[in-house]
Every structure is written in structure tokens, then in C-alpha cells.
PDB file of C-alpha atoms in Angstrom:
ATOM      1  CA  UNK A  37       0.000   0.000   0.000  1.00  0.00           C
ATOM      2  CA  UNK A  38       2.777   2.469   0.911  1.00  0.00           C
ATOM      3  CA  UNK A  39       4.664   1.573  -2.257  1.00  0.00           C
ATOM      4  CA  UNK A  40       1.562   2.223  -4.366  1.00  0.00           C
ATOM      5  CA  UNK A  41       0.735   5.535  -2.700  1.00  0.00           C
ATOM      6  CA  UNK A  42       4.275   6.806  -3.259  1.00  0.00           C
ATOM      7  CA  UNK A  43       4.436   5.372  -6.775  1.00  0.00           C
ATOM      8  CA  UNK A  44       1.145   6.977  -7.837  1.00  0.00           C
ATOM      9  CA  UNK A  45       2.580  10.411  -7.110  1.00  0.00           C
ATOM     10  CA  UNK A  46       5.626   9.576  -9.233  1.00  0.00           C
ATOM     11  CA  UNK A  47       3.299   8.351 -11.992  1.00  0.00           C
ATOM     12  CA  UNK A  48       1.477  11.690 -11.884  1.00  0.00           C
ATOM     13  CA  UNK A  49       4.798  13.510 -12.228  1.00  0.00           C
ATOM     14  CA  UNK A  50       5.614  11.445 -15.329  1.00  0.00           C
ATOM     15  CA  UNK A  51       2.232  12.322 -16.790  1.00  0.00           C
ATOM     16  CA  UNK A  52       2.743  16.049 -16.306  1.00  0.00           C
ATOM     17  CA  UNK A  53       6.258  16.114 -17.746  1.00  0.00           C
ATOM     18  CA  UNK A  54       5.006  14.287 -20.851  1.00  0.00           C
ATOM     19  CA  UNK A  55       1.701  16.056 -21.469  1.00  0.00           C
ATOM     20  CA  UNK A  56       3.333  19.470 -21.803  1.00  0.00           C
ATOM     21  CA  UNK A  57       5.159  18.173 -24.887  1.00  0.00           C
ATOM     22  CA  UNK A  58       1.807  17.339 -26.486  1.00  0.00           C
ATOM     23  CA  UNK A  59       0.204  20.595 -25.354  1.00  0.00           C
ATOM     24  CA  UNK A  60       3.002  23.042 -26.208  1.00  0.00           C
ATOM     25  CA  UNK A  61       2.360  23.258 -30.002  1.00  0.00           C
ATOM     26  CA  UNK A  62      -1.277  24.073 -29.224  1.00  0.00           C
ATOM     27  CA  UNK A  63      -0.206  26.641 -26.623  1.00  0.00           C
ATOM     28  CA  UNK A  64       2.123  28.210 -29.188  1.00  0.00           C
ATOM     29  CA  UNK A  65      -0.696  28.483 -31.688  1.00  0.00           C
ATOM     30  CA  UNK A  66      -3.276  29.679 -29.153  1.00  0.00           C
ATOM     31  CA  UNK A  67      -1.118  32.420 -27.606  1.00  0.00           C
ATOM     32  CA  UNK A  68       0.923  33.219 -30.717  1.00  0.00           C
ATOM     33  CA  UNK A  69       4.211  32.824 -28.851  1.00  0.00           C
ATOM     34  CA  UNK A  70       7.716  32.568 -30.269  1.00  0.00           C
ATOM     35  CA  UNK A  71      10.095  29.597 -29.965  1.00  0.00           C
ATOM     36  CA  UNK A  72      11.858  31.093 -26.911  1.00  0.00           C
ATOM     37  CA  UNK A  73       8.580  31.457 -25.000  1.00  0.00           C
ATOM     38  CA  UNK A  74       7.542  27.958 -26.056  1.00  0.00           C
ATOM     39  CA  UNK A  75      10.814  26.666 -24.622  1.00  0.00           C
ATOM     40  CA  UNK A  76      10.083  28.427 -21.329  1.00  0.00           C
ATOM     41  CA  UNK A  77       6.646  26.817 -21.154  1.00  0.00           C
ATOM     42  CA  UNK A  78       8.163  23.384 -21.779  1.00  0.00           C
ATOM     43  CA  UNK A  79      11.030  23.772 -19.295  1.00  0.00           C
ATOM     44  CA  UNK A  80       9.362  25.780 -16.482  1.00  0.00           C
ATOM     45  CA  UNK A  81       8.116  22.709 -14.590  1.00  0.00           C
ATOM     46  CA  UNK A  82      11.483  20.955 -14.894  1.00  0.00           C
ATOM     47  CA  UNK A  83      13.280  23.992 -13.462  1.00  0.00           C
ATOM     48  CA  UNK A  84      10.631  24.207 -10.741  1.00  0.00           C
ATOM     49  CA  UNK A  85      11.133  20.513  -9.917  1.00  0.00           C
ATOM     50  CA  UNK A  86      14.862  21.085  -9.420  1.00  0.00           C
ATOM     51  CA  UNK A  87      14.124  24.021  -7.115  1.00  0.00           C
ATOM     52  CA  UNK A  88      11.495  22.036  -5.206  1.00  0.00           C
ATOM     53  CA  UNK A  89      13.733  18.993  -4.727  1.00  0.00           C
ATOM     54  CA  UNK A  90      16.804  21.007  -3.745  1.00  0.00           C
ATOM     55  CA  UNK A  91      15.312  23.638  -1.456  1.00  0.00           C
ATOM     56  CA  UNK A  92      11.974  22.285  -0.250  1.00  0.00           C
ATOM     57  CA  UNK A  93      12.768  18.566  -0.097  1.00  0.00           C
ATOM     58  CA  UNK A  94      14.410  18.989   3.345  1.00  0.00           C
ATOM     59  CA  UNK A  95      11.028  20.184   4.687  1.00  0.00           C
ATOM     60  CA  UNK A  96      10.159  16.516   5.021  1.00  0.00           C
ATOM     61  CA  UNK A  97      12.906  16.174   7.620  1.00  0.00           C
ATOM     62  CA  UNK A  98      11.428  19.014   9.660  1.00  0.00           C
ATOM     63  CA  UNK A  99       7.667  18.662   9.225  1.00  0.00           C
ATOM     64  CA  UNK A 100       7.322  14.929   8.614  1.00  0.00           C
ATOM     65  CA  UNK A 101       7.046  12.781   5.520  1.00  0.00           C
ATOM     66  CA  UNK A 102       3.302  12.113   5.748  1.00  0.00           C
ATOM     67  CA  UNK A 103       2.393  15.806   6.078  1.00  0.00           C
ATOM     68  CA  UNK A 104       4.417  16.887   3.027  1.00  0.00           C
ATOM     69  CA  UNK A 105       3.120  13.809   1.203  1.00  0.00           C
ATOM     70  CA  UNK A 106      -0.343  15.388   1.336  1.00  0.00           C
ATOM     71  CA  UNK A 107       0.551  19.040   0.843  1.00  0.00           C
ATOM     72  CA  UNK A 108       2.611  18.568  -2.321  1.00  0.00           C
ATOM     73  CA  UNK A 109      -0.367  17.084  -4.184  1.00  0.00           C
ATOM     74  CA  UNK A 110      -2.661  19.857  -2.968  1.00  0.00           C
ATOM     75  CA  UNK A 111      -0.130  22.264  -4.469  1.00  0.00           C
ATOM     76  CA  UNK A 112      -0.182  20.168  -7.653  1.00  0.00           C
ATOM     77  CA  UNK A 113      -3.970  20.549  -7.921  1.00  0.00           C
ATOM     78  CA  UNK A 114      -3.962  24.305  -7.224  1.00  0.00           C
ATOM     79  CA  UNK A 115      -1.220  25.058  -9.748  1.00  0.00           C
ATOM     80  CA  UNK A 116      -2.753  22.719 -12.346  1.00  0.00           C
ATOM     81  CA  UNK A 117      -5.951  24.760 -12.110  1.00  0.00           C
ATOM     82  CA  UNK A 118      -3.806  27.878 -12.561  1.00  0.00           C
ATOM     83  CA  UNK A 119      -2.225  26.393 -15.705  1.00  0.00           C
ATOM     84  CA  UNK A 120      -5.599  25.392 -17.076  1.00  0.00           C
ATOM     85  CA  UNK A 121      -7.051  28.877 -16.604  1.00  0.00           C
ATOM     86  CA  UNK A 122      -3.939  30.925 -17.450  1.00  0.00           C
ATOM     87  CA  UNK A 123      -5.058  34.038 -19.383  1.00  0.00           C
ATOM     88  CA  UNK A 124      -1.681  34.675 -21.052  1.00  0.00           C
ATOM     89  CA  UNK A 125       1.708  33.098 -21.552  1.00  0.00           C
ATOM     90  CA  UNK A 126       3.626  34.538 -18.593  1.00  0.00           C
ATOM     91  CA  UNK A 127       1.050  33.449 -16.045  1.00  0.00           C
ATOM     92  CA  UNK A 128       1.155  29.977 -17.615  1.00  0.00           C
ATOM     93  CA  UNK A 129       4.956  29.898 -17.307  1.00  0.00           C
ATOM     94  CA  UNK A 130       4.683  30.974 -13.650  1.00  0.00           C
ATOM     95  CA  UNK A 131       2.093  28.312 -12.830  1.00  0.00           C
ATOM     96  CA  UNK A 132       4.147  25.664 -14.653  1.00  0.00           C
ATOM     97  CA  UNK A 133       7.162  26.647 -12.531  1.00  0.00           C
ATOM     98  CA  UNK A 134       5.134  26.452  -9.302  1.00  0.00           C
ATOM     99  CA  UNK A 135       3.674  23.125 -10.404  1.00  0.00           C
ATOM    100  CA  UNK A 136       7.222  21.893 -10.938  1.00  0.00           C
ATOM    101  CA  UNK A 137       8.094  22.840  -7.353  1.00  0.00           C
ATOM    102  CA  UNK A 138       5.262  20.574  -6.152  1.00  0.00           C
ATOM    103  CA  UNK A 139       6.553  17.767  -8.381  1.00  0.00           C
ATOM    104  CA  UNK A 140      10.117  18.264  -7.164  1.00  0.00           C
ATOM    105  CA  UNK A 141       8.910  18.115  -3.587  1.00  0.00           C
ATOM    106  CA  UNK A 142       7.237  14.752  -4.165  1.00  0.00           C
ATOM    107  CA  UNK A 143      10.367  12.948  -5.400  1.00  0.00           C
ATOM    108  CA  UNK A 144      12.596  13.180  -2.303  1.00  0.00           C
ATOM    109  CA  UNK A 145       9.641  12.725   0.060  1.00  0.00           C
ATOM    110  CA  UNK A 146       8.482   9.579  -1.757  1.00  0.00           C
ATOM    111  CA  UNK A 147      12.019   8.158  -1.779  1.00  0.00           C
ATOM    112  CA  UNK A 148      12.614   8.975   1.907  1.00  0.00           C
ATOM    113  CA  UNK A 149       9.250   7.636   2.983  1.00  0.00           C
ATOM    114  CA  UNK A 150       9.659   4.354   1.110  1.00  0.00           C
ATOM    115  CA  UNK A 151      13.222   3.908   2.376  1.00  0.00           C
ATOM    116  CA  UNK A 152      11.946   4.288   5.934  1.00  0.00           C
ATOM    117  CA  UNK A 153       8.816   2.107   5.786  1.00  0.00           C
ATOM    118  CA  UNK A 154       9.818  -0.722   3.440  1.00  0.00           C
ATOM    119  CA  UNK A 155      11.475  -3.803   4.921  1.00  0.00           C
ATOM    120  CA  UNK A 156      15.217  -3.933   4.386  1.00  0.00           C
ATOM    121  CA  UNK A 157      14.976  -7.043   2.253  1.00  0.00           C
ATOM    122  CA  UNK A 158      14.431  -6.030  -1.386  1.00  0.00           C
ATOM    123  CA  UNK A 159      14.097  -2.338  -0.400  1.00  0.00           C
ATOM    124  CA  UNK A 160      16.216  -1.235  -3.368  1.00  0.00           C
ATOM    125  CA  UNK A 161      14.094  -3.219  -5.802  1.00  0.00           C
ATOM    126  CA  UNK A 162      10.894  -1.708  -4.401  1.00  0.00           C
ATOM    127  CA  UNK A 163      12.320   1.818  -4.637  1.00  0.00           C
ATOM    128  CA  UNK A 164      13.419   1.377  -8.251  1.00  0.00           C
ATOM    129  CA  UNK A 165      10.067  -0.141  -9.218  1.00  0.00           C
ATOM    130  CA  UNK A 166       8.214   2.804  -7.638  1.00  0.00           C
ATOM    131  CA  UNK A 167      10.155   5.261  -9.779  1.00  0.00           C
ATOM    132  CA  UNK A 168       9.537   3.112 -12.848  1.00  0.00           C
ATOM    133  CA  UNK A 169       5.843   4.047 -12.514  1.00  0.00           C
ATOM    134  CA  UNK A 170       6.863   7.322 -14.120  1.00  0.00           C
ATOM    135  CA  UNK A 171       6.753   5.378 -17.400  1.00  0.00           C
ATOM    136  CA  UNK A 172       3.088   4.535 -16.701  1.00  0.00           C
ATOM    137  CA  UNK A 173       2.459   8.259 -16.290  1.00  0.00           C
ATOM    138  CA  UNK A 174       4.115   8.931 -19.636  1.00  0.00           C
ATOM    139  CA  UNK A 175       1.830   6.370 -21.315  1.00  0.00           C
ATOM    140  CA  UNK A 176      -1.161   7.984 -19.614  1.00  0.00           C
ATOM    141  CA  UNK A 177       0.002  11.339 -20.965  1.00  0.00           C
ATOM    142  CA  UNK A 178       0.132   9.904 -24.491  1.00  0.00           C
ATOM    143  CA  UNK A 179      -3.411   8.520 -24.154  1.00  0.00           C
ATOM    144  CA  UNK A 180      -4.755  11.795 -22.763  1.00  0.00           C
ATOM    145  CA  UNK A 181      -3.001  13.768 -25.515  1.00  0.00           C
ATOM    146  CA  UNK A 182      -4.388  11.634 -28.337  1.00  0.00           C
ATOM    147  CA  UNK A 183      -7.809  11.340 -26.691  1.00  0.00           C
ATOM    148  CA  UNK A 184      -7.963  15.073 -26.062  1.00  0.00           C
ATOM    149  CA  UNK A 185      -7.247  15.848 -29.698  1.00  0.00           C
ATOM    150  CA  UNK A 186      -9.832  13.319 -30.906  1.00  0.00           C
ATOM    151  CA  UNK A 187     -12.583  14.476 -28.538  1.00  0.00           C
ATOM    152  CA  UNK A 188     -11.835  18.201 -28.781  1.00  0.00           C
ATOM    153  CA  UNK A 189      -9.877  18.926 -31.974  1.00  0.00           C
ATOM    154  CA  UNK A 190      -9.447  22.557 -31.055  1.00  0.00           C
ATOM    155  CA  UNK A 191      -6.439  24.746 -30.289  1.00  0.00           C
ATOM    156  CA  UNK A 192      -7.710  25.283 -26.727  1.00  0.00           C
ATOM    157  CA  UNK A 193      -7.706  21.547 -25.904  1.00  0.00           C
ATOM    158  CA  UNK A 194      -4.286  22.070 -24.252  1.00  0.00           C
ATOM    159  CA  UNK A 195      -6.144  23.477 -21.246  1.00  0.00           C
ATOM    160  CA  UNK A 196      -7.996  20.201 -20.690  1.00  0.00           C
ATOM    161  CA  UNK A 197      -4.811  18.218 -21.237  1.00  0.00           C
ATOM    162  CA  UNK A 198      -2.988  20.152 -18.516  1.00  0.00           C
ATOM    163  CA  UNK A 199      -6.043  20.012 -16.272  1.00  0.00           C
ATOM    164  CA  UNK A 200      -6.522  16.255 -16.597  1.00  0.00           C
ATOM    165  CA  UNK A 201      -3.853  15.605 -13.968  1.00  0.00           C
ATOM    166  CA  UNK A 202      -6.176  17.135 -11.359  1.00  0.00           C
ATOM    167  CA  UNK A 203      -8.397  14.025 -11.447  1.00  0.00           C
ATOM    168  CA  UNK A 204      -5.756  11.424 -10.455  1.00  0.00           C
ATOM    169  CA  UNK A 205      -4.184  13.946  -8.051  1.00  0.00           C
ATOM    170  CA  UNK A 206      -7.468  14.288  -6.138  1.00  0.00           C
ATOM    171  CA  UNK A 207      -7.825  10.496  -5.993  1.00  0.00           C
ATOM    172  CA  UNK A 208      -4.263  10.146  -4.647  1.00  0.00           C
ATOM    173  CA  UNK A 209      -4.900  12.906  -2.050  1.00  0.00           C
ATOM    174  CA  UNK A 210      -7.885  10.925  -0.742  1.00  0.00           C
ATOM    175  CA  UNK A 211      -5.892   7.677  -0.708  1.00  0.00           C
ATOM    176  CA  UNK A 212      -2.955   9.322   1.082  1.00  0.00           C
ATOM    177  CA  UNK A 213      -5.136  10.720   3.865  1.00  0.00           C
ATOM    178  CA  UNK A 214      -4.631   7.674   6.040  1.00  0.00           C
ATOM    179  CA  UNK A 215      -0.892   7.354   5.487  1.00  0.00           C
ATOM    180  CA  UNK A 216       0.871   7.125   8.863  1.00  0.00           C
ATOM    181  CA  UNK A 217       4.081   8.965   9.614  1.00  0.00           C
ATOM    182  CA  UNK A 218       7.320   7.131   9.004  1.00  0.00           C
ATOM    183  CA  UNK A 219       8.289   5.251  12.219  1.00  0.00           C
ATOM    184  CA  UNK A 220      11.930   6.161  11.658  1.00  0.00           C
ATOM    185  CA  UNK A 221      11.088   9.880  11.363  1.00  0.00           C
ATOM    186  CA  UNK A 222       8.985   9.706  14.534  1.00  0.00           C
ATOM    187  CA  UNK A 223      11.720   7.891  16.448  1.00  0.00           C
ATOM    188  CA  UNK A 224      14.395  10.333  15.283  1.00  0.00           C
ATOM    189  CA  UNK A 225      12.386  13.423  16.152  1.00  0.00           C
ATOM    190  CA  UNK A 226      11.306  12.102  19.541  1.00  0.00           C
ATOM    191  CA  UNK A 227      14.907  11.340  20.427  1.00  0.00           C
ATOM    192  CA  UNK A 228      15.905  14.875  19.376  1.00  0.00           C
ATOM    193  CA  UNK A 229      13.129  16.319  21.554  1.00  0.00           C
ATOM    194  CA  UNK A 230      14.400  14.365  24.559  1.00  0.00           C
ATOM    195  CA  UNK A 231      17.999  15.478  24.020  1.00  0.00           C
ATOM    196  CA  UNK A 232      17.146  19.165  23.495  1.00  0.00           C
TER     197      UNK A 232
END
């Protein structure tokens, strides 16, 4: 169960990183942007993910894995709505960057949480297999991209493509509600409280 709940977040990240590649030609046509701006749209979430992993990932050490596990997907939903409703290109780039921060926050938290709750035997195999679910997200992105173009063959269908990730994110938020805190994190922080 813990493996699946962590892996589903990684799958969602794979979906988002892929779907922007399908949506960006439509965004370019809809907003009339140049190649440089199109590149910013495509790379904003990746840059945001690096920022989120590097600077916000350590929040899990301070606030707890389970708490961040929930908040990062709430951020994902909020910023996905922002992307979907973006009125012009620069607000879209900003929301894509903020969405990337949420994605970048999920990676180190998922890895830390799994490393702390999985049994030592075959832990490495379980961790690698969780991150391989990103490929499932990429396939989902391909299906949503093709399906979106077939159902709504319009230049504005990029909005629905970017917004589709909200649906699985909300499901994962509900499923993650009952996730307990990592026993190792609890033990470490209780011992620090006693020593301080």
C-alpha cells in the first residue's frame, strides 16, 4: 500500500512532464508565442522541480514525511488549475514553474518515505520499481493527448490536457489521507526532543 501511494505520485509527475510536450504546439498556436517562449513553457516545470527537490525537499525532515506527502499534491492541484485557466503566456509559465516545485517536492519525500517504511529485504528493488511508474504516467500522458485531440480537436484543448492531472491527483490525495508517519522519522524526532 505504501509503495503504491508513493508510486502513484511519481506516476502523476511522469504524466505532467510528458503532457506538456503534447500541449506546447497548441499553446504556441493559441497564444501566438515565439520559440523562446515555447521553450520556457516546456522547461518551467522541470526547473521548478529542481528548485522544489533542492530547497523544499528537506522540509520533510522538519515537518514529517506524511504531512508533506499530502501538501505537495494539494499544491499540484492548485497550480494545475492555474495552468488550465492561465489568461496569457507569462502566467502559464509561472504556474508551470510552481507546479514543478510541487513535483520536485514529491520525489525526495516519496524516496525517503519508502526507504523508511519498506522492509530492508528487497528495499532497493521496491524503490526502483516505484520510480519506474513514471513510465506509466508517460503512457497515460500519451493517451490523454491523443484522446484530447480526438474528442476536442481545437487549439484550446491544451487546457484540458494540462487540467486532466487534477483528477488522479485528487484520488491520490484521498488515498494518502490515512498514510501514517514514518516510524523512523517519529523515532528520530522524539529522540531529538528528549535530548534538546
